Tab-separated table of N, CA and C in Angstrom:
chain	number	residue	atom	x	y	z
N	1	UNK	N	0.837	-1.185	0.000
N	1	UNK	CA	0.000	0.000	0.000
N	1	UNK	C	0.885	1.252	0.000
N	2	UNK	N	0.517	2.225	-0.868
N	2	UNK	CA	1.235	2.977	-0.933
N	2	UNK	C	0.558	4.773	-0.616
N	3	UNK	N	1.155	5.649	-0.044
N	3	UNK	CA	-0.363	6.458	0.403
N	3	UNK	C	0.401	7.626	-0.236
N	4	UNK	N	-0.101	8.710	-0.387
N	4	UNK	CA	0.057	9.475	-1.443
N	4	UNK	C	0.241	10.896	-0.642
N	5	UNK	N	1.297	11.631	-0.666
N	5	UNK	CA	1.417	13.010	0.330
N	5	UNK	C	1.064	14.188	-0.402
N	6	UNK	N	0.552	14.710	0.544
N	6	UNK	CA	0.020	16.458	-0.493
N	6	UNK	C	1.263	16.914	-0.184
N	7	UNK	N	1.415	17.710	-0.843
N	7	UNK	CA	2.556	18.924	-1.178
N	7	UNK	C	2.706	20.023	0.590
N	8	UNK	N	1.563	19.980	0.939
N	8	UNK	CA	1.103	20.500	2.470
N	8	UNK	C	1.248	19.257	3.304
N	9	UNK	N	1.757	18.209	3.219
N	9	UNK	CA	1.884	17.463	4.281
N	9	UNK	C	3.227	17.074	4.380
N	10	UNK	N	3.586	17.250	3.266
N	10	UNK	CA	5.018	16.858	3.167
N	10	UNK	C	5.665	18.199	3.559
N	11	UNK	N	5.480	19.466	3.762
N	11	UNK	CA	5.723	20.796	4.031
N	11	UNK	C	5.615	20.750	5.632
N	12	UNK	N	4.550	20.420	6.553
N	12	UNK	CA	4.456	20.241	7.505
N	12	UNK	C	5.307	19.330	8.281
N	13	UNK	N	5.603	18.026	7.784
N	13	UNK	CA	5.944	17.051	8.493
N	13	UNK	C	7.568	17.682	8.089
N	14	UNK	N	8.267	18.086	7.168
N	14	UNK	CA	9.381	18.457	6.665
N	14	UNK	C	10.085	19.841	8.111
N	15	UNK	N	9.176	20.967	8.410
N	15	UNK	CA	9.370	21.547	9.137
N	15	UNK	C	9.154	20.790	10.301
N	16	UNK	N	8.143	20.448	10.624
N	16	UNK	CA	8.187	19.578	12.239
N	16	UNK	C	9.456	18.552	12.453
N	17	UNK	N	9.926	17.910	11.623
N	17	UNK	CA	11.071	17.129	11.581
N	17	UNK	C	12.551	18.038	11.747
N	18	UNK	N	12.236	19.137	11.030
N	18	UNK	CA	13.885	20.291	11.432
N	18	UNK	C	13.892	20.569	13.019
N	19	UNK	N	12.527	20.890	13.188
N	19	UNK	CA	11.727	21.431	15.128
N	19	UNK	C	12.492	20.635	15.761
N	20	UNK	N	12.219	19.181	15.600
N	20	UNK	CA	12.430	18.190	16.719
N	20	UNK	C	14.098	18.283	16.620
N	21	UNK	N	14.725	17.916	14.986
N	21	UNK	CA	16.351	17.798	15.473
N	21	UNK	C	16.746	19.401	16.077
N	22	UNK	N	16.025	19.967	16.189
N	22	UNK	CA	16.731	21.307	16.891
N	22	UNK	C	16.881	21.118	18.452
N	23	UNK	N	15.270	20.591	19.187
N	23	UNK	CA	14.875	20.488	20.303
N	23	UNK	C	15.835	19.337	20.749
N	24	UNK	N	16.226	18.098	19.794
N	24	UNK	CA	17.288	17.549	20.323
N	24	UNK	C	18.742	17.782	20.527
N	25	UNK	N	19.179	19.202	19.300
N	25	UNK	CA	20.551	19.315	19.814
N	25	UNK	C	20.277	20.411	20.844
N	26	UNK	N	19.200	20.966	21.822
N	26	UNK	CA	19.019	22.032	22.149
N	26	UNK	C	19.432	21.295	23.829
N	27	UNK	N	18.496	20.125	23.775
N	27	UNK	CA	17.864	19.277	24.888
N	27	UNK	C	19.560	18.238	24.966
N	28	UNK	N	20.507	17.711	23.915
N	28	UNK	CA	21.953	17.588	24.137
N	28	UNK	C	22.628	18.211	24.829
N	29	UNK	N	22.695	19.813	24.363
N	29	UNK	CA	23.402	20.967	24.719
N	29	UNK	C	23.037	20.808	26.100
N	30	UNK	N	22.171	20.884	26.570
N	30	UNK	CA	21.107	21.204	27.909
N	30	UNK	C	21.967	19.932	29.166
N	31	UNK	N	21.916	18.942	28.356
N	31	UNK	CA	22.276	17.825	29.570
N	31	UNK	C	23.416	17.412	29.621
N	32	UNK	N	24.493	17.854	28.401
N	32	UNK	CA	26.119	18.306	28.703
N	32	UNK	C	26.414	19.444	29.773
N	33	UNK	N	25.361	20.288	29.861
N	33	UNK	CA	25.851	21.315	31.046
N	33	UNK	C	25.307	21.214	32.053
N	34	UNK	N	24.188	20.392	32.464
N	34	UNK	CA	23.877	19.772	33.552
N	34	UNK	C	24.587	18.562	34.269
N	35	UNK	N	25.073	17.633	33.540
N	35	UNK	CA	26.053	16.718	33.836
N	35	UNK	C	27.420	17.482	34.114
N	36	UNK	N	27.809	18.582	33.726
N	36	UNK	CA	29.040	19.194	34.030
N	36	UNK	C	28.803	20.116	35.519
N	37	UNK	N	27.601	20.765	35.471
N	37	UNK	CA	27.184	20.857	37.005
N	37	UNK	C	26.993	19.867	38.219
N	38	UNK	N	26.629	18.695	37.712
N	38	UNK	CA	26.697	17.472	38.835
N	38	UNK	C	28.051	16.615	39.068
N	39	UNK	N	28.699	16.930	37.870
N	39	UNK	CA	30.145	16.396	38.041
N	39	UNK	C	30.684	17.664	39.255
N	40	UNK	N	30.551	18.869	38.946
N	40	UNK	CA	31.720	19.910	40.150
N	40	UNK	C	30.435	19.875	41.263
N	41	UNK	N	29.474	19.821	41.518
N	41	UNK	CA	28.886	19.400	42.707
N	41	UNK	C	29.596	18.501	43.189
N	42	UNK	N	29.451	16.978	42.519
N	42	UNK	CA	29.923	15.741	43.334
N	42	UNK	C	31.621	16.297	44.282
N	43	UNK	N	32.092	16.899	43.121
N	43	UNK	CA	33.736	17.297	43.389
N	43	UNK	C	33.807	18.109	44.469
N	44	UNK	N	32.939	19.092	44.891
N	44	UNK	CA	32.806	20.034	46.097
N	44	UNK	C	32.241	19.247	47.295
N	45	UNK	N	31.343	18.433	47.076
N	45	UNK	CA	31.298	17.999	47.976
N	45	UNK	C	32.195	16.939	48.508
N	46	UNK	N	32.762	16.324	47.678
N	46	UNK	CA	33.355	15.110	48.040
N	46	UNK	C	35.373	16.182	48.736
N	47	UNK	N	35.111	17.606	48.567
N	47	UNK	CA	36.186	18.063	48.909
N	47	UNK	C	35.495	18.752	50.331
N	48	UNK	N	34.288	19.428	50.647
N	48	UNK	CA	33.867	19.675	51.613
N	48	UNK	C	33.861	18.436	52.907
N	49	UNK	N	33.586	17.162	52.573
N	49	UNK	CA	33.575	16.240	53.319
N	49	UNK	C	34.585	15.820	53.618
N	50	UNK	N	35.968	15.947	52.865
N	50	UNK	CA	37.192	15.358	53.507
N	50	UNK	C	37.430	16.539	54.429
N	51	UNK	N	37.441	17.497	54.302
N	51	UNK	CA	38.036	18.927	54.967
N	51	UNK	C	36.876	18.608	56.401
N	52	UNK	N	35.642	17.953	56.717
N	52	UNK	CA	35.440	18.362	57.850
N	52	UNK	C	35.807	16.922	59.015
N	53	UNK	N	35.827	15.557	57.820
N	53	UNK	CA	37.046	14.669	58.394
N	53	UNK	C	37.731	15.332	59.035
């Protein structure tokens, strides 16, 4: 079966498809600098806790 695209659906789904890879390198970007915040958390704390050793 083969289904047949309007010129407007293929326009729609074409832009919604650029949306999403954006929202994913946006939502990448996003959890490289959150993981780089929980990495120097872990590091402060794990330097706060020897110092009160």
């Amino acid at each position: 079966m083969q289904a047949e695209w309007t010129e407007e659906a293929i326009q729609r789904i074409t832009t919604e498809n650029a949306t999403l890879k954006q929202r994913v390198r946006q939502m990448t970007a996003d959890n490289r600098t959150l993981d780089e915040r929980l990495k120097a958390a872990r590091s402060n704390l794990r330097l706060a806790d020897s110092t009160v050793r």
